[in-house]
mmCIF file of C-alpha atoms in Angstrom:
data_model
loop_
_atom_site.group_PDB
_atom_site.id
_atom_site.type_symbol
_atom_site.label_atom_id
_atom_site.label_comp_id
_atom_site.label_asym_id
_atom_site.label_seq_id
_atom_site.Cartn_x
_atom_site.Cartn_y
_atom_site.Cartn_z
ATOM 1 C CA UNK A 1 0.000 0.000 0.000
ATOM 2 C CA UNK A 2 1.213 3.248 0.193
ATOM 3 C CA UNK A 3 2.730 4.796 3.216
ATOM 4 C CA UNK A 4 0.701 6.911 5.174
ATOM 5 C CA UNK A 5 2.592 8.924 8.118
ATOM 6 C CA UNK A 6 0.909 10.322 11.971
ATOM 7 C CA UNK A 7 2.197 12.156 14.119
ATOM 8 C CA UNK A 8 1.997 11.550 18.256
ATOM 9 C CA UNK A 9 1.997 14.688 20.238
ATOM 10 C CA UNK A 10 1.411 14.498 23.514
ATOM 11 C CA UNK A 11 2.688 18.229 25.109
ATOM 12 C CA UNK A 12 0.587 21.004 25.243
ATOM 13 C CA UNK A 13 0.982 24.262 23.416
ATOM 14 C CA UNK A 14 2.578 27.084 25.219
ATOM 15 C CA UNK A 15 0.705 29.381 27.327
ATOM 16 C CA UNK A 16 -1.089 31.932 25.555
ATOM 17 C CA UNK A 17 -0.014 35.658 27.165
ATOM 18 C CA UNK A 18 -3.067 38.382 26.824
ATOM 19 C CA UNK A 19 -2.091 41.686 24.691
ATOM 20 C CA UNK A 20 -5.367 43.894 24.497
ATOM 21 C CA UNK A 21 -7.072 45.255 26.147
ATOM 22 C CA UNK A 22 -4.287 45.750 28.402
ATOM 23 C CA UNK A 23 -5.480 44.664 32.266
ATOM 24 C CA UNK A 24 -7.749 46.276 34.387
ATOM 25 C CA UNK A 25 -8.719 48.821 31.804
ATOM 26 C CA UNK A 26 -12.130 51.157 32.158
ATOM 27 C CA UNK A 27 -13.540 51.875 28.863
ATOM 28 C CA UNK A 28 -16.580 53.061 26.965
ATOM 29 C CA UNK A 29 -16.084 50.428 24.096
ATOM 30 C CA UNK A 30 -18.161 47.679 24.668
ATOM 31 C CA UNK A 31 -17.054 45.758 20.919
ATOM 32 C CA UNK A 32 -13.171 45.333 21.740
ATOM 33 C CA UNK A 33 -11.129 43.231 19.728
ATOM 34 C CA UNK A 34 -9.540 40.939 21.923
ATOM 35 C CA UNK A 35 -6.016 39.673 21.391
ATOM 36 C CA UNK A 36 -2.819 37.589 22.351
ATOM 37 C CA UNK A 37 0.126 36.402 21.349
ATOM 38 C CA UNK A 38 0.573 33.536 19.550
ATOM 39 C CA UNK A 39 1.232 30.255 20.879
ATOM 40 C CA UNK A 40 3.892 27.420 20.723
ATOM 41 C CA UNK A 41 3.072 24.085 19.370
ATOM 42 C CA UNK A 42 4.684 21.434 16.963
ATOM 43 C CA UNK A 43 1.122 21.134 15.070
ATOM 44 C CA UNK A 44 -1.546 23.488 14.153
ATOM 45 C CA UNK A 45 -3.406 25.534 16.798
ATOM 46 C CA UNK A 46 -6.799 27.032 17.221
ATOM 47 C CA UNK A 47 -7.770 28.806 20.824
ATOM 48 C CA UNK A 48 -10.542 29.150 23.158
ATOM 49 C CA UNK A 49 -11.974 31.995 24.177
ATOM 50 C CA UNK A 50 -13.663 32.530 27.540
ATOM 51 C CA UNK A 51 -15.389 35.581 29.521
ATOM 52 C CA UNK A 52 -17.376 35.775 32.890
ATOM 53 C CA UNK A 53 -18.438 38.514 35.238
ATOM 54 C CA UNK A 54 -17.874 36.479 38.252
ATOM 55 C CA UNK A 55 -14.261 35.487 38.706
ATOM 56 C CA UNK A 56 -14.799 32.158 36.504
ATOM 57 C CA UNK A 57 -17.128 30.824 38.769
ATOM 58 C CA UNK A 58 -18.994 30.384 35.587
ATOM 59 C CA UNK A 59 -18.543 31.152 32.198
ATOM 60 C CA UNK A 60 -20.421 33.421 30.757
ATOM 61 C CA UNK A 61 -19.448 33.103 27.039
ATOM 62 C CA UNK A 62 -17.148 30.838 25.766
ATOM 63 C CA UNK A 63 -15.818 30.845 22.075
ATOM 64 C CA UNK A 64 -13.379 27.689 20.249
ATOM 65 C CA UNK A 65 -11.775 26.863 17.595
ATOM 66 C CA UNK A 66 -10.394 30.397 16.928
ATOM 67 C CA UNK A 67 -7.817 30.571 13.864
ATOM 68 C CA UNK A 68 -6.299 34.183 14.992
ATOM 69 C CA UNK A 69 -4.650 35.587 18.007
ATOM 70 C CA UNK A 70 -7.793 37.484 18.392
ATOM 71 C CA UNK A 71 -11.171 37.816 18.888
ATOM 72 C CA UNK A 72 -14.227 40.057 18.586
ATOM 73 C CA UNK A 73 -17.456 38.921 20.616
ATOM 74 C CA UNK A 74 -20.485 39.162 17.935
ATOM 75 C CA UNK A 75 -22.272 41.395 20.645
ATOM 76 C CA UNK A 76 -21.725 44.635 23.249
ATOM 77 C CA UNK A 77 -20.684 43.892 26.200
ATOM 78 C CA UNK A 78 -22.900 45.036 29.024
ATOM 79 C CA UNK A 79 -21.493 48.160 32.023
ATOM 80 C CA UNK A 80 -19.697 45.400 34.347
ATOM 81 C CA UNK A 81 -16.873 44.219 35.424
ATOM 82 C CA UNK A 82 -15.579 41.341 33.110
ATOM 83 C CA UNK A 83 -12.826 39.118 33.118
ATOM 84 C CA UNK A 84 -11.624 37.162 30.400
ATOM 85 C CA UNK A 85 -8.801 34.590 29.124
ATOM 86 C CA UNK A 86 -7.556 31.947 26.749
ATOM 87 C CA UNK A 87 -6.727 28.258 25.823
ATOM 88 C CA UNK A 88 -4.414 27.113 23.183
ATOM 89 C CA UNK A 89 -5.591 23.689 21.270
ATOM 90 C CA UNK A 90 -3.364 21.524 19.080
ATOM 91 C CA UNK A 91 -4.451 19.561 16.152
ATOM 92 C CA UNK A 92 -3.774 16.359 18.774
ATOM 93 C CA UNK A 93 -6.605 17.880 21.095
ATOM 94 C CA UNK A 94 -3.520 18.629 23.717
ATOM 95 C CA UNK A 95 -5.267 22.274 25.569
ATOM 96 C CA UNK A 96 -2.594 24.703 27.310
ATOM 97 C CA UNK A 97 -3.064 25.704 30.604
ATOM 98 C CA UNK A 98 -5.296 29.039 30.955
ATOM 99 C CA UNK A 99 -3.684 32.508 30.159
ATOM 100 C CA UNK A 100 -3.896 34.794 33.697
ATOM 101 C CA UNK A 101 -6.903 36.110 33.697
ATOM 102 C CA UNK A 102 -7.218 40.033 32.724
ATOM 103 C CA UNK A 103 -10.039 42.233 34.031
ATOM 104 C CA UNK A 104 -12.373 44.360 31.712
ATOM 105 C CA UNK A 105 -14.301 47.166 33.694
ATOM 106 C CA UNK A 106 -17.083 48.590 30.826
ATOM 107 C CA UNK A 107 -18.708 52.093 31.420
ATOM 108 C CA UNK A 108 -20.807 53.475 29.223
ATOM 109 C CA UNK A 109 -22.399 55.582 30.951
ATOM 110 C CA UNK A 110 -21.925 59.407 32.763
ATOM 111 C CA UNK A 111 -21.280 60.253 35.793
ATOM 112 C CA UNK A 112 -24.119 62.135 38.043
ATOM 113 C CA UNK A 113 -24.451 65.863 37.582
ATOM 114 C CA UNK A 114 -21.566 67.579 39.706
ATOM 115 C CA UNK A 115 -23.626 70.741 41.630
ATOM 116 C CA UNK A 116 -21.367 73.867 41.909
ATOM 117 C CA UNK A 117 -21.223 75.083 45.568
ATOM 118 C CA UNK A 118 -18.864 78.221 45.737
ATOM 119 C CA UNK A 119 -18.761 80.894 44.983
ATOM 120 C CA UNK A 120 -22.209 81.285 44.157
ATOM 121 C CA UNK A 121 -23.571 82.444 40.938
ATOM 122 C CA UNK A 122 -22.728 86.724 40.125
ATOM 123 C CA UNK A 123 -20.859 86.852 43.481
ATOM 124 C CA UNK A 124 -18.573 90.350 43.546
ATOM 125 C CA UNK A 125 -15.416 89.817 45.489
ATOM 126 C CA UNK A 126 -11.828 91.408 46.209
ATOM 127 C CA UNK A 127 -10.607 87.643 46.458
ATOM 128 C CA UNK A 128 -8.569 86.918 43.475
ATOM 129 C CA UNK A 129 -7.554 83.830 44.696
ATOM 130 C CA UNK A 130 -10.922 82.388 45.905
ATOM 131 C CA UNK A 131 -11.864 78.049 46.503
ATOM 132 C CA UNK A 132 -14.117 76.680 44.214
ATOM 133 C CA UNK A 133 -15.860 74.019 45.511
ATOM 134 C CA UNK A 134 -18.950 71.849 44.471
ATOM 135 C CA UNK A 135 -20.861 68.806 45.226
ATOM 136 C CA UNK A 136 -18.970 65.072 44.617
ATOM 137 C CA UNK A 137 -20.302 62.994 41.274
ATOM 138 C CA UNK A 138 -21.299 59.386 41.700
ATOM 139 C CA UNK A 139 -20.277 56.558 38.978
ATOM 140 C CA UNK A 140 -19.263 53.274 39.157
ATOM 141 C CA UNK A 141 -15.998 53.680 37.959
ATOM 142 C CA UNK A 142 -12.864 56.045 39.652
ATOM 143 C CA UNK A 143 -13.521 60.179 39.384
ATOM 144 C CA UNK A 144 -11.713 63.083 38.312
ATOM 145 C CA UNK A 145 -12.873 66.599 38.104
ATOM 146 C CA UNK A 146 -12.044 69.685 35.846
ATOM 147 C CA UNK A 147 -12.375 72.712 36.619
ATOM 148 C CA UNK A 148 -12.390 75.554 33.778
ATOM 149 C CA UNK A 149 -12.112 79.504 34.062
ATOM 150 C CA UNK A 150 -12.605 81.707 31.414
ATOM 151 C CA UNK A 151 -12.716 85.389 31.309
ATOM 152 C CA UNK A 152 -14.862 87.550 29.254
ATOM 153 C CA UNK A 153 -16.067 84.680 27.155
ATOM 154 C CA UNK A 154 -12.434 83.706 26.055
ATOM 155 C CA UNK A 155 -10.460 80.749 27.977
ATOM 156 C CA UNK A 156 -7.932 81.077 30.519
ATOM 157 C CA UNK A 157 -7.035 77.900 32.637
ATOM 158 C CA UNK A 158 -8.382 74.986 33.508
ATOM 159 C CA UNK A 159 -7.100 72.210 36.571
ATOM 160 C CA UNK A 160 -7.381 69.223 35.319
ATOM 161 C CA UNK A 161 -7.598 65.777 37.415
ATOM 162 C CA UNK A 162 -9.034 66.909 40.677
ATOM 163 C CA UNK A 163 -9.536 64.119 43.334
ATOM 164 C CA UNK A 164 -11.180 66.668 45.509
ATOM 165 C CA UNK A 165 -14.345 68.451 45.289
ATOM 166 C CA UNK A 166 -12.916 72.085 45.667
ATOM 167 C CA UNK A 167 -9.708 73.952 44.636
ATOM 168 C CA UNK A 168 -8.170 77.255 45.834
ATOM 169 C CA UNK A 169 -6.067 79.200 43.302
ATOM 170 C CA UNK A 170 -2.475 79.336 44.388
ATOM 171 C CA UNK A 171 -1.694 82.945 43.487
ATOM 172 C CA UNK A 172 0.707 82.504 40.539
ATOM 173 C CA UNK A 173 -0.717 83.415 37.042
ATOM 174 C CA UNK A 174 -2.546 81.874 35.639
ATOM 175 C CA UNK A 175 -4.080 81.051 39.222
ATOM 176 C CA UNK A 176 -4.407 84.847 40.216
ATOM 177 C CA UNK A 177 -7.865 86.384 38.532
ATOM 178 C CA UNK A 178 -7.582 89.892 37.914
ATOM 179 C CA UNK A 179 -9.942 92.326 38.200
ATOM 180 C CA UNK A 180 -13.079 91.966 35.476
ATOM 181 C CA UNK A 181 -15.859 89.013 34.912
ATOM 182 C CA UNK A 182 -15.186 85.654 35.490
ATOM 183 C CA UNK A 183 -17.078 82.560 34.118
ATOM 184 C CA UNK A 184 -16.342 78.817 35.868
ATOM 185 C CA UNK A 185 -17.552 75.046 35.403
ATOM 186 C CA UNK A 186 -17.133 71.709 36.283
ATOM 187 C CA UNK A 187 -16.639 68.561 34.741
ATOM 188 C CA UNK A 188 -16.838 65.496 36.226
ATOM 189 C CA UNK A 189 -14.718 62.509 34.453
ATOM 190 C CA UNK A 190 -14.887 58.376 34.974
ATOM 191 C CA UNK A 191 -12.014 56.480 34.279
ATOM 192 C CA UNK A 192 -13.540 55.530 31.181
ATOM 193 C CA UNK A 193 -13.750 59.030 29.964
ATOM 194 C CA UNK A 194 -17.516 59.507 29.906
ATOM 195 C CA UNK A 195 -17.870 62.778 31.281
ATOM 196 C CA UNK A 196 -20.622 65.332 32.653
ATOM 197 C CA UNK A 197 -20.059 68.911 33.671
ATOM 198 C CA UNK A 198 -22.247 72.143 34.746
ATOM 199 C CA UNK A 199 -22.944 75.010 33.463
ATOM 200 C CA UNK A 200 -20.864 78.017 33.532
ATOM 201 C CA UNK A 201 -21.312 80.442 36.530
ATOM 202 C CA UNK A 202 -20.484 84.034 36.874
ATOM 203 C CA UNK A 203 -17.844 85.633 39.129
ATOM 204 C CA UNK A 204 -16.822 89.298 38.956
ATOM 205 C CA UNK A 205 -13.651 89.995 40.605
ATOM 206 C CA UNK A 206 -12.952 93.404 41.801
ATOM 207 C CA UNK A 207 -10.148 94.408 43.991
ATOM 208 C CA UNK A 208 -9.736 98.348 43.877
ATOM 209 C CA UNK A 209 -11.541 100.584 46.434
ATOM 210 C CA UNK A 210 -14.177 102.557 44.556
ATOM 211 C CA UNK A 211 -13.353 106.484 44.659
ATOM 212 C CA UNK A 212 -14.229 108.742 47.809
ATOM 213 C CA UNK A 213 -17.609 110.627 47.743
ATOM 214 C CA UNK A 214 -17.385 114.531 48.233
ATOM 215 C CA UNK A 215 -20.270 115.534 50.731
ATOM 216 C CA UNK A 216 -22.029 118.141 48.922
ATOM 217 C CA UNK A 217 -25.010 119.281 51.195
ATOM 218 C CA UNK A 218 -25.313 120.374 54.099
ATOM 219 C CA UNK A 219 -22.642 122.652 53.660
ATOM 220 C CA UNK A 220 -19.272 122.597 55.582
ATOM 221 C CA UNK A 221 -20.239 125.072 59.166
ATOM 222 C CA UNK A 222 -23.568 125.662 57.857
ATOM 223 C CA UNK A 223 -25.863 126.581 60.693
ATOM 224 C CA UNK A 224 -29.484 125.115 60.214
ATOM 225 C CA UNK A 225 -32.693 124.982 62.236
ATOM 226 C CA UNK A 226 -33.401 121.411 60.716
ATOM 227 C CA UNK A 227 -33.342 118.426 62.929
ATOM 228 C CA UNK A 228 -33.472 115.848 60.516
ATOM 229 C CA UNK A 229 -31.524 117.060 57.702
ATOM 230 C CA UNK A 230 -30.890 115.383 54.441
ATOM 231 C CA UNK A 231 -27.274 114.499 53.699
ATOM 232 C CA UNK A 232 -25.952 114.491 50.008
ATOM 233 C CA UNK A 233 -22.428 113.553 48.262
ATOM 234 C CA UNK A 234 -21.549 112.962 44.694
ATOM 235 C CA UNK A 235 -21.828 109.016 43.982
ATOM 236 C CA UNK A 236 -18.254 107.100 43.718
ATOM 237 C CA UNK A 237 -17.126 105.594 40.922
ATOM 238 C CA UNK A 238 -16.266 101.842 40.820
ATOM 239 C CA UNK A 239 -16.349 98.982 38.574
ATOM 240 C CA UNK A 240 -19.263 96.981 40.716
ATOM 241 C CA UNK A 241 -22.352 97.897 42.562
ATOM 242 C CA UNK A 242 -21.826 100.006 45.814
ATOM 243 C CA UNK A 243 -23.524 101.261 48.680
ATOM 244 C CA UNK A 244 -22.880 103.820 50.879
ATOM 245 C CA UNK A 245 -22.012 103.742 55.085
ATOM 246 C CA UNK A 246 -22.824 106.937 56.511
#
């Protein structure tokens, strides 16, 4: 007859090692391409793919016979924490031992409305360095805030990756607001870049003492038989609303 040849393999392919999406990412993209490097084997290999939301207690979704180092799931994932890892399969059925497991965190979704606190909304001061502060943003996923100041319409500085929910302006340009109007928000940001911010609030900022008032009436040693006389100056001049202590 003729010769026919078979081949005995009885070791396992190497170890698959995850590539992407790197490990205990947060992300918005719920249709990743998954992928690994290649494995090792004296005969052709296909993989397995497998997912779960619980730590492999079960498997949620399981995938074999895959051709490529990768692997896109025919559906969007749902917002959870995933975890997910591979199998390598030679042609002589031999299965590797599981790839460590890699966490997926998916977040599609914004984080709650941050509430500005201070300074409230068309507050004058004389503090150019004043603390903003407003209410803390809920989300599943680790926070960051930004805060943004603009002046007169047209951007100026913004503080980006806030842990805290309020910030005081350390006194060095940009962080020192001169005198004029102000205009400042808040974003709130997941770790999986969703984001959700206020709207902007008004600040005017105005540090020089308006002018003195001349008294005008009654007249310097005038001699009157009024008891209750009425006292008049010449307004004072000053870039905000002012009222007068007599």
């Amino acid at each position: 007859s003729e010769i026919w040849s078979f081949n005995v393999d009885t070791i396992s392919p190497s170890v698959p090692q995850l590539q992407t999406p790197v490990n205990n990412i947060y992300t918005q993209n719920n249709r990743l391409i998954f992928s690994w490097n290649p494995a090792v084997d004296v005969s052709p290999i296909t993989y397995i793919f497998e997912i779960s939301n619980d730590g492999f207690q079960n498997i949620f979704f399981g995938k074999s016979g895959i051709v490529d180092a990768k692997y896109m799931l025919p559906w969007a994932l749902l917002d959870d924490t995933w975890q997910w890892r591979v199998k390598a399969r030679d042609a002589a059925g031999n299965i590797s031992e599981a790839s460590d497991m890699w966490t997926l965190n998916i977040d599609t979704h914004s984080p709650s409305f941050p509430h500005q606190n201070n300074p409230s909304h068309q507050l004058y001061t004389n503090d150019s360095t004043p603390t903003f502060s407003w209410t803390a943003s809920t989300d599943p996923s680790p926070l960051t805030y930004t805060l943004k100041l603009t002046k007169d319409n047209v951007f100026v500085f913004e503080k980006t990756e806030l842990t805290e929910t309020s910030y005081t302006l350390n006194g060095i340009e940009p962080e020192l607001l001169e005198d004029g109007i102000w205009g400042w928000s808040v974003s709130a940001i997941d770790a999986a870049g969703n984001t959700n911010f206020t709207a902007e609030r008004t600040l005017y900022v105005d540090t020089v003492q308006p002018s003195v008032p001349d008294l005008t009436a009654p007249a310097n040693d005038s001699y009157t038989d009024n008891q209750t006389p009425t006292f008049f100056w010449t307004p004072a001049t000053d870039a905000s609303p002012r009222t007068y202590a007599f």
